[in-house]
C-alpha positions as CSV (number, residue, x, y, z in Angstrom):
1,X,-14.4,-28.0,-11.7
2,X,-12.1,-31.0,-10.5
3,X,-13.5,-34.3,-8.9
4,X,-11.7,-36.4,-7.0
5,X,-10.1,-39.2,-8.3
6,X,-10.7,-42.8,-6.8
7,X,-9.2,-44.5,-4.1
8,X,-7.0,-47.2,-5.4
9,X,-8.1,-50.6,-4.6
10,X,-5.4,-53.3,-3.0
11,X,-4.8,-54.9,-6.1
12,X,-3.7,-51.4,-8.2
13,X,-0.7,-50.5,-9.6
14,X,0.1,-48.0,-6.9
15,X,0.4,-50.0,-3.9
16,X,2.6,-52.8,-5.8
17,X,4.9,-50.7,-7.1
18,X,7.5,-48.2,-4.9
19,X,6.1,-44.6,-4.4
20,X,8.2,-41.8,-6.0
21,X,10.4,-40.4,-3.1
22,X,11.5,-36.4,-2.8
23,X,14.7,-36.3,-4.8
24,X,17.4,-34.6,-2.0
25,X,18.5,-33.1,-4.3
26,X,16.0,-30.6,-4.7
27,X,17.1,-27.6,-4.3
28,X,15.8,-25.8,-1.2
29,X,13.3,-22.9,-1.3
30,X,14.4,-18.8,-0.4
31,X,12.6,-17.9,1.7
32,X,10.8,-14.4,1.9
33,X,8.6,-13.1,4.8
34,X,5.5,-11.0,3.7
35,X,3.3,-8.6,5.7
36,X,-0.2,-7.6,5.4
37,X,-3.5,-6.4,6.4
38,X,-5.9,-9.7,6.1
39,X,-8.5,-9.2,9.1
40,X,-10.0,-5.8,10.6
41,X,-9.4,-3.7,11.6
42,X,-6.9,-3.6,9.1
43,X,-8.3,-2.7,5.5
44,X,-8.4,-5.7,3.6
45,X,-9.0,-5.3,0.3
46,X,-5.2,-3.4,0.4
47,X,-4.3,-6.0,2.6
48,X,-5.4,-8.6,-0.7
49,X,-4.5,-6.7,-3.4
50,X,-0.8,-6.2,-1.8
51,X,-1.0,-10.0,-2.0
52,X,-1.9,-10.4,-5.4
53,X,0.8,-8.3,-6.7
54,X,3.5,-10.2,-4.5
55,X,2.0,-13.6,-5.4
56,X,2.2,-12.7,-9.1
57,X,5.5,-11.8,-8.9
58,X,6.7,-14.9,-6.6
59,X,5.2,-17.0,-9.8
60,X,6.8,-15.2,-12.5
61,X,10.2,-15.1,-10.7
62,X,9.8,-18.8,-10.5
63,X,8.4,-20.0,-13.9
64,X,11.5,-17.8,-14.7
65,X,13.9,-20.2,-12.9
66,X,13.5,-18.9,-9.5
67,X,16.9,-17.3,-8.0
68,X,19.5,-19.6,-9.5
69,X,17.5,-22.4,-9.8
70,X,15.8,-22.5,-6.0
71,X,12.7,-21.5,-6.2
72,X,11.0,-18.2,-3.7
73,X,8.8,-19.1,-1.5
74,X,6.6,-16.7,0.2
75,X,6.0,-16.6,3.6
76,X,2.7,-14.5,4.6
77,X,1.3,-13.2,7.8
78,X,-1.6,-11.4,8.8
79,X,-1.1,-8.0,10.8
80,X,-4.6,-7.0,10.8
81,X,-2.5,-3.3,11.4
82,X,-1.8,-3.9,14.6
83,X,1.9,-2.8,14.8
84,X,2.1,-5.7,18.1
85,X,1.3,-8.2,15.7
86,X,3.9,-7.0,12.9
87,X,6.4,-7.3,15.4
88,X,5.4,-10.9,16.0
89,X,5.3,-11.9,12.5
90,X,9.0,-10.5,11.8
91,X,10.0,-12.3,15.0
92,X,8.3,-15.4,13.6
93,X,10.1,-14.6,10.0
94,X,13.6,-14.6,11.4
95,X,13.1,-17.8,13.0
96,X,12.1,-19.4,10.1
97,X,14.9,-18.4,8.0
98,X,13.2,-15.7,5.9
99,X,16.3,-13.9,3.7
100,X,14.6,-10.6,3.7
101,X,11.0,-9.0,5.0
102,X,8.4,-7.6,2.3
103,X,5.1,-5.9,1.9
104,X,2.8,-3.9,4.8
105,X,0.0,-1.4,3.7
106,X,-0.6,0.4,7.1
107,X,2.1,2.9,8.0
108,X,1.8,2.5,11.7
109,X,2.1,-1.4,11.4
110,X,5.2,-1.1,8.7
111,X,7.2,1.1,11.1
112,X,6.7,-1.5,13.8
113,X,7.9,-4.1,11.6
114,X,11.0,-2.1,10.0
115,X,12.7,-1.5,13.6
116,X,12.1,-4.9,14.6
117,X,13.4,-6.1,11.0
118,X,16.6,-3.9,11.2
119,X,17.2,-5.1,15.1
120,X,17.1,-8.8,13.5
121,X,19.1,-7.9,10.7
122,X,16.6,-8.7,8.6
123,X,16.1,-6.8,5.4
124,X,12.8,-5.4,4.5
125,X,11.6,-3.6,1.2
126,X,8.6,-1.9,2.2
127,X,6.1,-1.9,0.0
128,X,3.2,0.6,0.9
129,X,3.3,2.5,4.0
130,X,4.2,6.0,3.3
131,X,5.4,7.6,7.1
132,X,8.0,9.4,6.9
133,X,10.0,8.3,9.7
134,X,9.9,4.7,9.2
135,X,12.9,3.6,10.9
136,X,13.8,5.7,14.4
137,X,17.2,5.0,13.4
138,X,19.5,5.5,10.3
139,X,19.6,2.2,8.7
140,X,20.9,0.3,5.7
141,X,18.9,-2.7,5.8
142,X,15.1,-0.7,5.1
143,X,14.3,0.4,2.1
144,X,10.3,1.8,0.4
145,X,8.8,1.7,-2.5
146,X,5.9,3.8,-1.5
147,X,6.8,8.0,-1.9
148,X,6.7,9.6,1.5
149,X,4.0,11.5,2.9
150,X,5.4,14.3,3.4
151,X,5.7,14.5,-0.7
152,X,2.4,13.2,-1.8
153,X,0.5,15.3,0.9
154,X,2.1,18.5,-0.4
155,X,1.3,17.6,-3.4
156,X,-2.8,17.4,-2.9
157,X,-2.3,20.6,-0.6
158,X,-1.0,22.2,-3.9
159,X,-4.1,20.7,-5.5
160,X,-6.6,22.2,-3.6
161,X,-4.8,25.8,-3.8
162,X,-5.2,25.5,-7.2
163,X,-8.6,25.3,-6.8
164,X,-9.3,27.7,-5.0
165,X,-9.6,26.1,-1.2
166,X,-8.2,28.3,1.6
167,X,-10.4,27.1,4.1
168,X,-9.8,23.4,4.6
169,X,-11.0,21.4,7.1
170,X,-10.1,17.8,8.2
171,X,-12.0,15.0,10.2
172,X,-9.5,13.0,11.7
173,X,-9.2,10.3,14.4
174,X,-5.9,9.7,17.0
175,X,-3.1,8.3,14.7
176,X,0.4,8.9,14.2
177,X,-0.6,8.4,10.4
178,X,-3.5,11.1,10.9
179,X,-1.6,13.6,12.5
180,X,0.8,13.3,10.6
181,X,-1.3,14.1,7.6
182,X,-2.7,17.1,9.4
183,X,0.6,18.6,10.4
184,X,1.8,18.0,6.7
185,X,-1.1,20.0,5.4
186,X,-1.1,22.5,8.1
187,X,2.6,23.4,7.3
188,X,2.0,23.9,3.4
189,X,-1.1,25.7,3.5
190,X,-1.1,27.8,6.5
191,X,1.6,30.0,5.1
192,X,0.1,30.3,1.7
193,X,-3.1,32.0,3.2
194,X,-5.0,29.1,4.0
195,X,-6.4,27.7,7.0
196,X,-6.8,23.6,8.3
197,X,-9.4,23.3,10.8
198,X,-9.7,20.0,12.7
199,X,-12.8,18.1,13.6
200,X,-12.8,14.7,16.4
201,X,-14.6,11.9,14.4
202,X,-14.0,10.1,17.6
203,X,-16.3,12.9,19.7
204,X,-18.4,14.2,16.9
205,X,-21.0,12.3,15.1
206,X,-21.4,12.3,11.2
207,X,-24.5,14.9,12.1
208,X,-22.3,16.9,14.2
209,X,-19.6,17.1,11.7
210,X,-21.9,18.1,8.9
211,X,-23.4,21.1,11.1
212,X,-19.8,22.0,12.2
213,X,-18.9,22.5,8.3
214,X,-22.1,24.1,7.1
215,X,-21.2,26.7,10.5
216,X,-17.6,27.4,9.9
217,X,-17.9,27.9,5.8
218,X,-14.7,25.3,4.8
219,X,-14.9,24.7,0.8
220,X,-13.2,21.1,1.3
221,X,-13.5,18.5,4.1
222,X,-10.6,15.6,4.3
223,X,-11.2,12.2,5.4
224,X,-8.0,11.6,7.5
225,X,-10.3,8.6,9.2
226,X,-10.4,4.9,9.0
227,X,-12.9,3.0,6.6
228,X,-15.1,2.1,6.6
229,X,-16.2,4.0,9.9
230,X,-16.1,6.6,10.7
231,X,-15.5,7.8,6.6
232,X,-18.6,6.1,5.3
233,X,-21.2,7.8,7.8
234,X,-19.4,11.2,7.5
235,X,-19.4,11.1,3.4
236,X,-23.4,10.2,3.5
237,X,-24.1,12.9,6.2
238,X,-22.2,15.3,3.8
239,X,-23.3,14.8,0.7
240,X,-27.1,14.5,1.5
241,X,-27.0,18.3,3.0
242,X,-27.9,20.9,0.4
243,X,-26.0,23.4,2.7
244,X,-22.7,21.9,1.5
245,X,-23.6,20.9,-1.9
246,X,-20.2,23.1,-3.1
247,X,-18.2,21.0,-0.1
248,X,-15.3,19.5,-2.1
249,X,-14.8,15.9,0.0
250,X,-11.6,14.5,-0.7
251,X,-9.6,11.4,0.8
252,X,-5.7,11.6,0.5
253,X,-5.0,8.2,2.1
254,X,-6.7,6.7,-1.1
255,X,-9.9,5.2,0.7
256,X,-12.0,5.5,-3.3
257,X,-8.9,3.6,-4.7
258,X,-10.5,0.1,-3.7
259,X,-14.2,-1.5,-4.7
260,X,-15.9,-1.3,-1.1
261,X,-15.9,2.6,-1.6
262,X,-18.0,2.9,-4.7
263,X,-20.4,-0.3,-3.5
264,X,-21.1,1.2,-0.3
265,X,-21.3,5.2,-1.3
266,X,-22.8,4.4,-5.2
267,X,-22.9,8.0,-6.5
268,X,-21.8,9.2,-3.3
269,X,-18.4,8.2,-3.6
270,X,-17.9,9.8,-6.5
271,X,-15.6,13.1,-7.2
272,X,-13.4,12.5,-3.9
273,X,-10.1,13.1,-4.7
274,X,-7.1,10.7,-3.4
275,X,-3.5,10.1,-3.9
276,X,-2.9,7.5,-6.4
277,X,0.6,5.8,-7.2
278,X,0.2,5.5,-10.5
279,X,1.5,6.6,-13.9
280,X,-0.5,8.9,-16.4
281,X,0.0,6.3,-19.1
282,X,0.8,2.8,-18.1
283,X,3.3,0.7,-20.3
284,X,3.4,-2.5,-22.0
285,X,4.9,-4.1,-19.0
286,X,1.5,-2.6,-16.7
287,X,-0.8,-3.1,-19.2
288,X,0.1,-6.7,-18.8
289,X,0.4,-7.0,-15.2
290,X,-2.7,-5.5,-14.6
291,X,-4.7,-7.8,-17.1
292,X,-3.1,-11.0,-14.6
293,X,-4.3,-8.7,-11.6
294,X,-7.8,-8.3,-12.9
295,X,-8.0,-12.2,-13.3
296,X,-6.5,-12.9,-10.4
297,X,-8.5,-10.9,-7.7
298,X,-11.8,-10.5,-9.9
299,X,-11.6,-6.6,-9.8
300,X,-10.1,-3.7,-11.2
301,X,-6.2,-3.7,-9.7
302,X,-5.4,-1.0,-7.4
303,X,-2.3,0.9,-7.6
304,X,-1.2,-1.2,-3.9
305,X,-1.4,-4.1,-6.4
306,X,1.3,-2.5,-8.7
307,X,3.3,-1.7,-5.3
308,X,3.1,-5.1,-4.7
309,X,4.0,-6.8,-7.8
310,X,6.8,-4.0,-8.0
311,X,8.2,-5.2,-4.7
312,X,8.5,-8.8,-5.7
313,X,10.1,-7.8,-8.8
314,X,13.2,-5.7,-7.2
315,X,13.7,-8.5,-4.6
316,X,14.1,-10.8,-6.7
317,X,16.7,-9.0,-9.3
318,X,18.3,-8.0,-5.9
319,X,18.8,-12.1,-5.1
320,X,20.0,-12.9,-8.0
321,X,22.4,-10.0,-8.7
322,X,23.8,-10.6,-5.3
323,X,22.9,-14.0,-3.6
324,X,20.3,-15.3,-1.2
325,X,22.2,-13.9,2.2
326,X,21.4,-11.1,4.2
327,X,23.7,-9.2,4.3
328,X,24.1,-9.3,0.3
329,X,20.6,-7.9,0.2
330,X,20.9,-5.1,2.5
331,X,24.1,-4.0,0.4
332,X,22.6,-4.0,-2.5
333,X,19.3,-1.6,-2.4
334,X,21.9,1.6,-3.4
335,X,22.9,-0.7,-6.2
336,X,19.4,-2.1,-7.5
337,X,18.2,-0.5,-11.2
338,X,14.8,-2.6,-12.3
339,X,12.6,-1.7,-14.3
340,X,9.2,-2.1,-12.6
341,X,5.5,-1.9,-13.8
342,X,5.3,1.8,-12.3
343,X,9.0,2.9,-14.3
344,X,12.5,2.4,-13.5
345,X,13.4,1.7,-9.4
346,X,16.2,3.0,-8.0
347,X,17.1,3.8,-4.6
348,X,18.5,6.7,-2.9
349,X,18.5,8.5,0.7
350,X,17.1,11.7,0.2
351,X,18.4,14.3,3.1
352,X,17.1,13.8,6.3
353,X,15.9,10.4,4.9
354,X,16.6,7.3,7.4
355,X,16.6,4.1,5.0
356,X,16.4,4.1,1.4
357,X,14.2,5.4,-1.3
358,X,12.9,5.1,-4.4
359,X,13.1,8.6,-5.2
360,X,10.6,9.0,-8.5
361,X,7.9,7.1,-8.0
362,X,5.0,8.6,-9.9
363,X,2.4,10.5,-7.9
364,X,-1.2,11.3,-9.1
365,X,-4.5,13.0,-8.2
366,X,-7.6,10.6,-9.0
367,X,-11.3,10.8,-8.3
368,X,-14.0,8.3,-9.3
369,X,-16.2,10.1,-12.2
370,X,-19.6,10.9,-11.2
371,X,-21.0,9.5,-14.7
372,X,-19.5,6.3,-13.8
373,X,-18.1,5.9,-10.8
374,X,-16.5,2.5,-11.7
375,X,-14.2,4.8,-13.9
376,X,-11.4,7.0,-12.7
377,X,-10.4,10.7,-13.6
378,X,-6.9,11.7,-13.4
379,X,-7.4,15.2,-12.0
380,X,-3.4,16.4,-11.6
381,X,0.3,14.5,-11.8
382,X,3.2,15.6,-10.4
């Protein structure tokens, strides 16, 4: 621990001799604006381990020489998921000079931000959100690191075919996220023999829920709900009911991925399966980051760490390939090739696609394992 050092007394050294001035000639900072969730209702512990992974990155860049000598400078605001508030922020960002807009966790605060960004002509590498209609408009200037929903949904709804669930249902709150996530599911599975029903957590209790799956006889329940209410409750309502002790609970959005889960479900939380971004086997280059991550935040690094670090790291090659300027940055996202902690980034717009891509980012099926639920299970890759 420091101490503080003493106040020097009239007759020191410092006061008789002229205090070290900042040299103009110091080169100026680049500045880069990032977004995240920091206060509910947004979740927070993505919200901090986005930041980790960014602020990581920022230090490497710099102890690396920064982006031709100036060094980047990051420039973070709270959106607490309120898509209001990301607007704000970028407004906030583009007066202060910001060359280009990372970060965002929550989808409906990220497309907020990404219209607002590209009306600024700011440029903004998203970092997590995974809605597939980010921008409403075609634009150059947005690009994601994050796969889209459509892709990793489709993949879990192949999951639970594979194991045998044709009668699915979902507990789901008002959200263009949510619904989102329901149509998604309904679309794959409906014509493959299954059926998606939908339960209100907004007008049905945990209880209520619970009795409405032990009535209708669905083999998996989906948590398309925020955390940790209603998903919490409705888990612990679930799993304590011997009627549905062969109820396969699972969480797509990735609500086991972070600590809180396992410390406020214990055993409970355990054998949920949720989308990870992940690779099956990590390289050198992950192995490493992660080991920074785990000092860093004090826990086991999440995969929106990774996102996060990754962001930082194609920035940055993007600045110094092609200059601190706007426009420069925008231009170069169909150009970019970097190898990031997660494999090799590039960017492309897939048909349909609005903005730009990365269009191989790895996918994965996780749960925590019931024998230690600290520990992850890699159930399915695609």
């Amino acid at each position: 621990m420091s101490t503080p050092s003493p106040s020097p007394s009239p007759s020191s050294s410092s006061q008789l001799q002229p205090q070290p001035q900042p040299s103009s000639q110091s080169p100026s900072p680049v500045r880069v604006g990032a977004l995240a969730p920091l206060s509910r209702p947004g979740w927070t512990e993505a919200g901090r381990h986005l930041l980790a992974g960014l602020e990581l990155a920022v230090q490497e860049t710099n102890a690396a020489g920064g982006i031709a000598g100036r060094p980047l400078e990051l420039l973070v605001r709270d959106t607490a998921a309120d898509p209001r508030r990301a607007e704000e922020a970028v407004d906030e960002l583009d007066g202060l000079g910001a060359v280009a807009l990372v970060g965002e966790y929550h989808s409906v605060a990220a497309r907020a931000a990404a219209v607002r960004a590209d009306a600024r002509g700011l440029p903004f590498l998203c970092s997590s959100a995974v809605l597939d209609a980010l921008t409403e408009e075609p634009t150059d200037r947005v690009a994601r690191l994050a796969p889209p929903q459509s892709h990793g949904w489709r993949v879990y709804a192949d999951f639970l075919l594979a194991g045998g669930h044709t009668r699915v249902a979902v507990a789901t709150e008002p959200s263009v996220y949510w619904a989102a996530g329901t149509r998604i599911l309904r679309d794959h599975l409906t014509p493959r023999g299954a059926t998606v029903t939908e339960l209100d957590a907004r007008a049905l209790s945990p209880g209520e829920i619970r009795d409405a799956l032990a009535a209708g006889g669905a083999t998996a329940l989906l948590l398309l709900t925020g955390f940790p209410d209603p998903a919490v409750p409705i888990v612990a309502a679930v799993r304590r009911d011997p009627r549905l002790a062969g109820l396969l609970v699972g969480a797509p959005a990735g609500q086991p991925e972070f600590a809180e889960w396992a410390e406020l479900l214990g055993e409970d939380g355990a054998a949920v399966p949720f989308l990870r971004y992940l690779p099956e086997r990590p390289g050198p280059r992950a192995v490493r980051v992660g080991e920074e991550l785990r000092v860093r935040l004090g826990a086991e690094p999440s995969f929106v760490a990774f996102e996060g670090h990754d962001t930082i790291t194609v920035l940055a090659a993007a600045l110094r390939a092609h200059g601190p300027d706007r426009p420069a940055v925008a231009a170069s996202w169909p150009r970019t090739a970097v190898e990031g902690t997660r494999g090799e980034i590039r960017f492309d717009r897939p048909p349909g696609a609005s903005f730009w891509q990365w269009t191989r980012p790895p996918v994965q099926i996780t749960d925590r394992d019931p024998a230690a639920p600290a520990r992850f299970r890699t159930l399915h890759t695609a």
